[in-house]
mmCIF file of C-alpha atoms in Angstrom:
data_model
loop_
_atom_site.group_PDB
_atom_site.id
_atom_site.type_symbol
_atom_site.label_atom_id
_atom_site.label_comp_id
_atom_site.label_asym_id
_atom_site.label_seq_id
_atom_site.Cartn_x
_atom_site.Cartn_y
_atom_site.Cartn_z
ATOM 1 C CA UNK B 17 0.000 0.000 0.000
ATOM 2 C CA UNK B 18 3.157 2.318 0.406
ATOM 3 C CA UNK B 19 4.156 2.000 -3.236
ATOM 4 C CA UNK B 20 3.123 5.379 -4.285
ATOM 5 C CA UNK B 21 -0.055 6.525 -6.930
ATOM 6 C CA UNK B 22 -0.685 5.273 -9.580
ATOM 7 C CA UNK B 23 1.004 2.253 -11.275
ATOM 8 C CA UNK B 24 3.769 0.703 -9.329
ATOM 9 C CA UNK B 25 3.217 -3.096 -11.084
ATOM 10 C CA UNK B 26 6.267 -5.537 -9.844
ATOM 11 C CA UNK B 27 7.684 -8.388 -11.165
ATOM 12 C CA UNK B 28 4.562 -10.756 -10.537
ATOM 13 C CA UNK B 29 2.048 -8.690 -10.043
ATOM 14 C CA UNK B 30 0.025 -5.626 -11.168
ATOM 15 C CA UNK B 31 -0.922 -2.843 -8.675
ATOM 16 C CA UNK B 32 -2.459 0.721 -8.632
ATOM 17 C CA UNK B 33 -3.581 3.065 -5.622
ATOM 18 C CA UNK B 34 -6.090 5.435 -6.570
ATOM 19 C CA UNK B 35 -8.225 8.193 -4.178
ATOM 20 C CA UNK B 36 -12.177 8.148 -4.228
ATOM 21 C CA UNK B 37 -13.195 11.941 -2.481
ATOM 22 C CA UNK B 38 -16.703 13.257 -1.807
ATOM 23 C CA UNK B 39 -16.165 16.760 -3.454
ATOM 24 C CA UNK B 40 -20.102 17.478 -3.705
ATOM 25 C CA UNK B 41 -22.460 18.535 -1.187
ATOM 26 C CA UNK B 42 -24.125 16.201 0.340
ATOM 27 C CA UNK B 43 -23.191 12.935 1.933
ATOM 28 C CA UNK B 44 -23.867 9.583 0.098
ATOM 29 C CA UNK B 45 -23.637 5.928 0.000
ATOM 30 C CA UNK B 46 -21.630 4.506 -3.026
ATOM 31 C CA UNK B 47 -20.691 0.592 -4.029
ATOM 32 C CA UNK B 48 -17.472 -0.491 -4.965
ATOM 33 C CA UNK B 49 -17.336 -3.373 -7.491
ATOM 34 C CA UNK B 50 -14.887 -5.604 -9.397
ATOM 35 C CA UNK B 51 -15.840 -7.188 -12.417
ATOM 36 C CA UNK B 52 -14.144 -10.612 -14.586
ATOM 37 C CA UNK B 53 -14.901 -9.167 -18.148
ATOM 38 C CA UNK B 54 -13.109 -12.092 -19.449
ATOM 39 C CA UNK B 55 -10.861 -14.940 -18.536
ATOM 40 C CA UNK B 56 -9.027 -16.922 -21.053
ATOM 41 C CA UNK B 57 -8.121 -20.912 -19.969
ATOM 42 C CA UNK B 58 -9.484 -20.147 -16.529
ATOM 43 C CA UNK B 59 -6.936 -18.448 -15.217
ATOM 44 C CA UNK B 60 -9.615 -17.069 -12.676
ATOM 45 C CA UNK B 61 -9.219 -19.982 -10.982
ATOM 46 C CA UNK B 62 -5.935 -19.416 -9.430
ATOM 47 C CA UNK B 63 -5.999 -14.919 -9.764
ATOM 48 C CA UNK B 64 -5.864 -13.129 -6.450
ATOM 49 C CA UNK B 65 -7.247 -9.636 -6.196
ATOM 50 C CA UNK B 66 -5.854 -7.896 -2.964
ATOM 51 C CA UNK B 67 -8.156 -4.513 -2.291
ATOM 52 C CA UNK B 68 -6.226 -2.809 0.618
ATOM 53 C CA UNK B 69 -8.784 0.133 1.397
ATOM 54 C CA UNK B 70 -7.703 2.956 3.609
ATOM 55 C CA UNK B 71 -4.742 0.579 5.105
ATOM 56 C CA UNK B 72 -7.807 -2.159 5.423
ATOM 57 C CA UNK B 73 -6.654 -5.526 3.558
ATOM 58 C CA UNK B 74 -8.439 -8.215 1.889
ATOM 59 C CA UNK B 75 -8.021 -10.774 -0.382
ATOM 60 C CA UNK B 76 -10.044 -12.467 -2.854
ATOM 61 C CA UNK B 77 -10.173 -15.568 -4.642
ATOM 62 C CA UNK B 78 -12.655 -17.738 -6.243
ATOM 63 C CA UNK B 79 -13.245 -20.935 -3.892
ATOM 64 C CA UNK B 80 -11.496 -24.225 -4.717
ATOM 65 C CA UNK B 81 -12.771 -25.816 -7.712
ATOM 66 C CA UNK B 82 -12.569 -29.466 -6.013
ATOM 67 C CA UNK B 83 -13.269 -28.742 -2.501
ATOM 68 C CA UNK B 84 -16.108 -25.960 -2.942
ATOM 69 C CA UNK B 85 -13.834 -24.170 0.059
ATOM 70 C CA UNK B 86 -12.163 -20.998 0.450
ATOM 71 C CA UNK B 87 -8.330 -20.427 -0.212
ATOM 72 C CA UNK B 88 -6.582 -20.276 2.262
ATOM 73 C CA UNK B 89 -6.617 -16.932 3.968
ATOM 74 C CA UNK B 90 -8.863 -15.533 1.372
ATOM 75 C CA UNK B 91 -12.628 -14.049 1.098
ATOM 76 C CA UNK B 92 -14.615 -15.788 -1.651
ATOM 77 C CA UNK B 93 -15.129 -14.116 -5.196
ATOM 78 C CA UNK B 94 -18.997 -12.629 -4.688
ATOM 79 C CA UNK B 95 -19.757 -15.102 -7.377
ATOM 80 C CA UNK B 96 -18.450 -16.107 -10.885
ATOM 81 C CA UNK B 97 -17.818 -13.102 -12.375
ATOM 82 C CA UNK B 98 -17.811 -10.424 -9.364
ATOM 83 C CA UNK B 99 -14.781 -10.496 -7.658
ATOM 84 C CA UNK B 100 -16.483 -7.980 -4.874
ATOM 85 C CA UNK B 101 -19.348 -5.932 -3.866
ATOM 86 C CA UNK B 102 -18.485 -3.947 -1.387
ATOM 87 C CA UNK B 103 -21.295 -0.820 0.442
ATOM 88 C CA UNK B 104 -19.730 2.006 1.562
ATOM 89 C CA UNK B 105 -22.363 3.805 3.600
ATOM 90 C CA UNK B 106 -21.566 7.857 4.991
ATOM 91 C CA UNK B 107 -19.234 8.955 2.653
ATOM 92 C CA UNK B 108 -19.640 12.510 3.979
ATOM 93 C CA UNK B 109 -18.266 15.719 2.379
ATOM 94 C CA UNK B 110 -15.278 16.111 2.027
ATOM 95 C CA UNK B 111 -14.854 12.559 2.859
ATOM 96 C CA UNK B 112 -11.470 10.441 1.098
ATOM 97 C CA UNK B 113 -10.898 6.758 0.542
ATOM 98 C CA UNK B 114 -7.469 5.081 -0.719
ATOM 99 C CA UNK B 115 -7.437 2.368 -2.310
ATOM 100 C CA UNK B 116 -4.058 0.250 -3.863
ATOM 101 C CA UNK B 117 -5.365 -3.036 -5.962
ATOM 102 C CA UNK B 118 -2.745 -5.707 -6.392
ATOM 103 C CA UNK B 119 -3.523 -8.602 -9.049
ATOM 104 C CA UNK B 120 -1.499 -11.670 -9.065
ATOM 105 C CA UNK B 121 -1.570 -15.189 -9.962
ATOM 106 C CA UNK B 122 -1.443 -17.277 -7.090
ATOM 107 C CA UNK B 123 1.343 -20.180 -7.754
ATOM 108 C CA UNK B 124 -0.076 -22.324 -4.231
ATOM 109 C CA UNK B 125 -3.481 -22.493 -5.298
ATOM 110 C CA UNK B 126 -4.147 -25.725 -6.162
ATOM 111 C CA UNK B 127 -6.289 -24.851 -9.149
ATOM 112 C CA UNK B 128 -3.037 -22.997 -10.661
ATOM 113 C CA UNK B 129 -1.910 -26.298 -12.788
ATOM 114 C CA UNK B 130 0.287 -25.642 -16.441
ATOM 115 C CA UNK B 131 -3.193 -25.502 -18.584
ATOM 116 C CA UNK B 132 -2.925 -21.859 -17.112
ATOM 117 C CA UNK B 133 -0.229 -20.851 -19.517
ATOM 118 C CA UNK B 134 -0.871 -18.270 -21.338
ATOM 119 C CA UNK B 135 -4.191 -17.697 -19.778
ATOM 120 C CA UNK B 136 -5.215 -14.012 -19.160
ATOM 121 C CA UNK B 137 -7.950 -11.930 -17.567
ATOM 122 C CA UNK B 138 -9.563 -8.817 -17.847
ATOM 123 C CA UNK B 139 -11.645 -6.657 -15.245
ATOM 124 C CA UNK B 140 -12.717 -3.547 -14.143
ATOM 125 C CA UNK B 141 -13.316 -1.660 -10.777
ATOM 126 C CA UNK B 142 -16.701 0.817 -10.347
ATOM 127 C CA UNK B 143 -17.526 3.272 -8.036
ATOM 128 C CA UNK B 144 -21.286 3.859 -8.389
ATOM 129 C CA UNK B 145 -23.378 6.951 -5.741
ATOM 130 C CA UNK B 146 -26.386 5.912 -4.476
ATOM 131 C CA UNK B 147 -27.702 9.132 -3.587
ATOM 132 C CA UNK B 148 -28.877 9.987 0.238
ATOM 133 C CA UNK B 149 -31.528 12.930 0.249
ATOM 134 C CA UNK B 150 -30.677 15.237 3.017
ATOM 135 C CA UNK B 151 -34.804 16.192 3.363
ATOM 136 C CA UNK B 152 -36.167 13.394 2.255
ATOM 137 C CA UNK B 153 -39.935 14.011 1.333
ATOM 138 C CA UNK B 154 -42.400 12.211 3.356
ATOM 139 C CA UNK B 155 -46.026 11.651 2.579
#
């Protein structure tokens, strides 16, 4: 998490810290999400995403394919294709959260077998408001 902003990828794995700020006027919910777009010869199977928000860590990784468990030391992909869902309620004014995403393929996981080679993945990361009316109108 101390590796600056912005890109600072290493030798085995990818990484960016980026900055989500409440610059408007009101305070709001929002949901953080990581998507698979696509994964070529299932490398999903053996990926780790790391999401280290505001110095909070946790890493994600779809659950064995034989056992049905979770990895070791990991929190389960929210399902096939969402890595994680994540509300993030009171996001006041004013308000800043950090977050540094590491992606690597996890050599111990026992789904990570040779007919990975050359696999590859693609996702993305969203920030979405859900807006929080300050008077709300009730009838």
């Amino acid at each position: 998490d101390d590796g600056g902003n912005g890109s600072h990828n290493g030798k085995d794995y990818i990484a960016y810290t980026f900055y989500a700020s409440n610059f408007g006027q009101e305070t709001i919910n929002y949901w953080a999400t990581i998507e698979i777009d696509d994964s070529i010869k299932n490398v999903d199977e053996a990926i780790r995403v790391m999401v280290i928000k505001n110095g909070n860590r946790v890493i994600y990784a779809k659950k064995n394919r034989t056992t049905g468990e979770n990895e070791k030391d990991t929190t389960a992909f929210y399902d096939d294709k969402i890595v994680m869902l994540e509300e993030n309620k009171e996001f006041k004014v004013d308000d800043t959260d950090k977050y540094t995403i590491v992606i690597w393929v996890e050599g111990d996981d026992p789904d990570c077998t040779d007919e990975l080679i050359g696999g590859e993945i693609k996702m993305h990361m969203t920030l979405t408001e859900e807006h929080i009316p300050q008077n709300p109108i009730v009838e």
